[in-house]
């Protein structure tokens, strides 16, 4: 699976949009981009995933660039409860592969 | 709530002992995955079972073993415990082999 690069940490004011970037320049055609988050020692929580098109659900939006070499997870109105480590993971869904977690981005949402 | 349950929540034991961690997947999910999260290693994949059969192994020590039962719950057995085995152990489940994985709340193991 392709490797991802994320900033170590980011800050966001409560109520503002949080935009979390992820680089995955070696992504291949079969690989999806997954986002999970982990709130202090809780189990990782699935957020969203996508292949080429932008995706939106009740939690977030995922914007994938046309060349698929990078993506951005958008939390439209961040709250204090969104403070967590966010993991961007590239995974091949066509065959078999597990989730490989990196260090992620620590997002701190402040009042 | 992901629908994945894990017991116990906390486990404190001594070096050299053996423990069993239990995971019940979401209703309908056939795959169960085990992960270990320690402070220095991050989240690491240990092993995957699908419908009772082992499908993949990651960084799992020989002292560790797992199985998935006919009712699809899974157990992770850790033996000859060492201080370094202290960690959070998560299981996750998915419908089939490569679907989205949903994680349980974890078991915190402390080896003294």
Tab-separated table of C-alpha atoms in Angstrom:
chain	number	residue	atom	x	y	z
A	1	UNK	CA	0.000	0.000	0.000
A	2	UNK	CA	1.136	3.542	-0.711
A	3	UNK	CA	2.702	5.606	2.053
A	4	UNK	CA	1.004	8.740	3.367
A	5	UNK	CA	2.426	11.942	4.809
A	6	UNK	CA	0.480	14.097	7.267
A	7	UNK	CA	1.395	17.098	9.427
A	8	UNK	CA	2.196	16.144	12.991
A	9	UNK	CA	-0.283	18.569	14.514
A	10	UNK	CA	-2.837	21.242	13.652
A	11	UNK	CA	-4.929	23.726	15.557
A	12	UNK	CA	-8.473	24.839	14.815
A	13	UNK	CA	-10.881	27.239	16.486
A	14	UNK	CA	-14.210	25.836	17.567
A	15	UNK	CA	-16.903	26.445	14.959
A	16	UNK	CA	-14.433	26.890	12.128
A	17	UNK	CA	-13.718	24.384	9.395
A	18	UNK	CA	-10.811	22.030	10.014
A	19	UNK	CA	-8.918	21.085	6.863
A	20	UNK	CA	-6.549	18.157	7.335
A	21	UNK	CA	-4.168	17.467	4.433
A	22	UNK	CA	-2.646	14.169	3.393
A	23	UNK	CA	-0.070	13.436	0.715
A	24	UNK	CA	-0.070	10.056	-1.010
A	25	UNK	CA	2.001	10.667	-4.122
A	26	UNK	CA	2.643	6.953	-4.839
A	27	UNK	CA	-1.026	5.938	-4.736
A	28	UNK	CA	-2.034	3.437	-7.409
A	29	UNK	CA	-5.273	3.117	-9.331
A	30	UNK	CA	-6.829	0.461	-7.087
A	31	UNK	CA	-6.090	2.211	-3.828
A	32	UNK	CA	-8.686	4.036	-1.765
A	33	UNK	CA	-8.037	6.841	0.705
A	34	UNK	CA	-9.439	6.118	4.169
A	35	UNK	CA	-9.688	8.439	7.148
A	36	UNK	CA	-9.993	7.308	10.748
A	37	UNK	CA	-9.677	9.242	13.973
A	38	UNK	CA	-8.787	8.221	17.489
A	39	UNK	CA	-9.988	10.204	20.466
A	40	UNK	CA	-7.630	9.688	23.371
A	41	UNK	CA	-7.094	5.908	23.722
A	42	UNK	CA	-10.545	5.067	22.364
A	43	UNK	CA	-10.925	2.711	19.435
A	44	UNK	CA	-10.212	4.265	16.040
A	45	UNK	CA	-13.377	5.620	14.484
A	46	UNK	CA	-14.054	5.327	10.764
A	47	UNK	CA	-14.790	8.698	9.175
A	48	UNK	CA	-14.919	8.425	5.404
A	49	UNK	CA	-13.210	6.919	2.365
A	50	UNK	CA	-13.014	7.549	-1.362
A	51	UNK	CA	-11.370	6.508	-4.602
A	52	UNK	CA	-11.527	9.398	-7.077
A	53	UNK	CA	-14.573	11.512	-6.468
A	54	UNK	CA	-15.159	13.809	-3.560
A	55	UNK	CA	-17.215	12.227	-0.818
A	56	UNK	CA	-19.395	13.650	1.938
A	57	UNK	CA	-21.172	12.089	4.861
A	58	UNK	CA	-22.617	13.281	8.132
A	59	UNK	CA	-19.187	13.559	9.716
A	60	UNK	CA	-16.945	15.065	7.075
A	61	UNK	CA	-16.062	15.726	3.456
A	62	UNK	CA	-13.177	14.180	1.569
A	63	UNK	CA	-11.615	16.101	-1.292
A	64	UNK	CA	-9.224	14.118	-3.517
A	65	UNK	CA	-7.129	15.974	-6.086
A	66	UNK	CA	-7.544	15.051	-9.715
A	67	UNK	CA	-4.140	13.347	-9.867
A	68	UNK	CA	-5.054	11.551	-6.611
A	69	UNK	CA	-1.674	12.402	-5.088
A	70	UNK	CA	-3.187	14.250	-2.166
A	71	UNK	CA	-6.439	14.655	-0.283
A	72	UNK	CA	-8.031	16.851	2.362
A	73	UNK	CA	-10.423	15.850	5.092
A	74	UNK	CA	-12.787	18.671	5.990
A	75	UNK	CA	-14.682	18.906	9.257
A	76	UNK	CA	-17.059	21.762	8.398
A	77	UNK	CA	-17.759	23.063	11.913
A	78	UNK	CA	-15.193	21.704	14.342
A	79	UNK	CA	-16.212	21.174	17.947
A	80	UNK	CA	-14.136	20.422	21.037
A	81	UNK	CA	-15.150	16.770	20.665
A	82	UNK	CA	-13.327	16.645	17.331
A	83	UNK	CA	-9.980	16.912	19.134
A	84	UNK	CA	-8.281	13.655	18.143
A	85	UNK	CA	-5.524	12.044	16.113
A	86	UNK	CA	-6.600	11.772	12.479
A	87	UNK	CA	-5.154	9.004	10.329
A	88	UNK	CA	-5.042	9.059	6.543
A	89	UNK	CA	-4.579	5.532	5.150
A	90	UNK	CA	-4.250	4.306	1.591
A	91	UNK	CA	-5.583	0.835	1.005
A	92	UNK	CA	-6.155	-1.491	-1.926
A	93	UNK	CA	-9.749	-2.713	-1.775
A	94	UNK	CA	-9.533	-4.859	-4.889
A	95	UNK	CA	-7.397	-7.513	-3.311
A	96	UNK	CA	-6.588	-8.104	0.289
A	97	UNK	CA	-4.815	-5.621	2.488
A	98	UNK	CA	-4.930	-4.525	6.071
A	99	UNK	CA	-4.936	-1.014	7.502
A	100	UNK	CA	-1.472	0.427	8.049
A	101	UNK	CA	-1.609	3.282	10.520
A	102	UNK	CA	1.038	6.001	10.503
A	103	UNK	CA	1.471	8.644	13.171
A	104	UNK	CA	-1.461	10.756	11.970
A	105	UNK	CA	-2.257	14.402	12.680
A	106	UNK	CA	-3.103	15.549	16.181
A	107	UNK	CA	-5.940	18.054	15.731
A	108	UNK	CA	-6.539	20.335	18.681
A	109	UNK	CA	-9.821	22.257	18.619
A	110	UNK	CA	-9.827	25.210	20.974
A	111	UNK	CA	-12.653	27.422	22.267
B	1	UNK	CA	-20.847	2.969	19.231
B	2	UNK	CA	-19.371	0.859	16.421
B	3	UNK	CA	-21.212	-2.328	17.398
B	4	UNK	CA	-17.966	-4.157	18.128
B	5	UNK	CA	-17.592	-5.228	21.744
B	6	UNK	CA	-14.450	-6.164	23.635
B	7	UNK	CA	-13.963	-7.607	27.082
B	8	UNK	CA	-12.481	-6.948	29.508
B	9	UNK	CA	-11.921	-3.194	29.358
B	10	UNK	CA	-8.929	-3.378	31.660
B	11	UNK	CA	-6.653	-6.228	32.598
B	12	UNK	CA	-3.786	-6.126	35.070
B	13	UNK	CA	-1.541	-9.148	35.381
B	14	UNK	CA	2.000	-10.203	36.179
B	15	UNK	CA	4.903	-11.168	33.971
B	16	UNK	CA	4.845	-14.776	32.857
B	17	UNK	CA	1.084	-15.042	33.024
B	18	UNK	CA	-1.412	-15.816	30.270
B	19	UNK	CA	-4.530	-13.817	29.412
B	20	UNK	CA	-7.393	-14.042	26.937
B	21	UNK	CA	-9.000	-11.050	25.293
B	22	UNK	CA	-12.421	-11.407	23.723
B	23	UNK	CA	-14.019	-9.647	20.765
B	24	UNK	CA	-17.561	-9.824	19.378
B	25	UNK	CA	-17.879	-8.404	15.871
B	26	UNK	CA	-20.766	-6.351	14.539
B	27	UNK	CA	-23.802	-8.402	13.598
B	28	UNK	CA	-23.261	-9.871	10.151
B	29	UNK	CA	-19.524	-9.207	9.982
B	30	UNK	CA	-17.404	-12.221	9.072
B	31	UNK	CA	-13.956	-10.659	9.457
B	32	UNK	CA	-12.199	-9.933	12.732
B	33	UNK	CA	-8.867	-8.126	13.000
B	34	UNK	CA	-6.618	-7.628	16.012
B	35	UNK	CA	-4.364	-4.617	16.534
B	36	UNK	CA	-1.913	-3.639	19.235
B	37	UNK	CA	-1.217	-0.049	20.216
B	38	UNK	CA	1.747	0.682	22.421
B	39	UNK	CA	3.276	4.071	23.157
B	40	UNK	CA	6.403	3.481	21.100
B	41	UNK	CA	4.995	1.422	18.225
B	42	UNK	CA	1.675	3.027	17.397
B	43	UNK	CA	-1.214	0.978	16.016
B	44	UNK	CA	0.039	-2.303	14.569
B	45	UNK	CA	-1.900	-5.057	12.840
B	46	UNK	CA	-1.553	-8.453	14.491
B	47	UNK	CA	-3.828	-10.978	12.802
B	48	UNK	CA	-6.987	-11.348	10.711
B	49	UNK	CA	-9.639	-14.069	10.727
B	50	UNK	CA	-12.394	-14.487	8.192
B	51	UNK	CA	-15.287	-16.826	8.879
B	52	UNK	CA	-13.218	-18.939	11.233
B	53	UNK	CA	-10.051	-19.129	9.183
B	54	UNK	CA	-6.812	-17.233	9.620
B	55	UNK	CA	-6.273	-14.976	6.608
B	56	UNK	CA	-3.281	-12.810	7.417
B	57	UNK	CA	-0.635	-12.285	10.047
B	58	UNK	CA	1.124	-9.086	10.862
B	59	UNK	CA	3.571	-8.337	13.637
B	60	UNK	CA	2.260	-11.006	15.974
B	61	UNK	CA	4.638	-12.664	18.399
B	62	UNK	CA	4.805	-16.455	18.669
B	63	UNK	CA	3.636	-16.121	22.272
B	64	UNK	CA	0.374	-14.694	20.949
B	65	UNK	CA	-2.364	-16.665	19.239
B	66	UNK	CA	-5.920	-16.087	18.176
B	67	UNK	CA	-8.944	-17.935	16.956
B	68	UNK	CA	-12.401	-17.210	15.636
B	69	UNK	CA	-15.249	-19.397	16.791
B	70	UNK	CA	-18.328	-20.625	14.858
B	71	UNK	CA	-20.425	-17.822	16.346
B	72	UNK	CA	-17.782	-15.467	14.861
B	73	UNK	CA	-16.484	-14.041	18.124
B	74	UNK	CA	-12.732	-14.064	18.445
B	75	UNK	CA	-10.226	-14.482	21.226
B	76	UNK	CA	-6.636	-13.268	21.400
B	77	UNK	CA	-4.460	-15.315	23.736
B	78	UNK	CA	-1.298	-13.752	25.118
B	79	UNK	CA	1.092	-16.004	27.040
B	80	UNK	CA	4.403	-15.698	28.889
B	81	UNK	CA	3.619	-12.038	29.273
B	82	UNK	CA	6.404	-9.484	29.416
B	83	UNK	CA	6.416	-5.872	30.563
B	84	UNK	CA	6.595	-4.790	26.938
B	85	UNK	CA	3.263	-6.434	26.167
B	86	UNK	CA	1.506	-3.692	28.095
B	87	UNK	CA	-0.616	-1.948	25.495
B	88	UNK	CA	-4.080	-1.285	24.167
B	89	UNK	CA	-5.465	-4.172	22.155
B	90	UNK	CA	-8.181	-3.392	19.648
B	91	UNK	CA	-10.256	-5.630	17.522
B	92	UNK	CA	-12.074	-4.525	14.424
B	93	UNK	CA	-14.623	-6.204	12.203
B	94	UNK	CA	-15.801	-5.906	8.634
B	95	UNK	CA	-18.409	-7.567	6.486
B	96	UNK	CA	-15.992	-9.381	4.197
B	97	UNK	CA	-12.294	-9.347	3.361
B	98	UNK	CA	-11.575	-5.804	2.276
B	99	UNK	CA	-14.490	-3.763	3.524
B	100	UNK	CA	-14.393	-0.878	5.952
B	101	UNK	CA	-13.181	-1.940	9.379
B	102	UNK	CA	-15.015	-0.827	12.512
B	103	UNK	CA	-13.113	-0.852	15.768
B	104	UNK	CA	-14.092	-1.850	19.254
B	105	UNK	CA	-13.317	0.176	22.391
B	106	UNK	CA	-10.213	-1.849	23.196
B	107	UNK	CA	-8.727	-3.729	26.135
B	108	UNK	CA	-5.997	-2.044	28.148
B	109	UNK	CA	-3.479	-4.643	29.287
B	110	UNK	CA	-1.022	-3.783	32.032
B	111	UNK	CA	1.737	-6.265	32.811
B	112	UNK	CA	3.471	-5.657	36.148
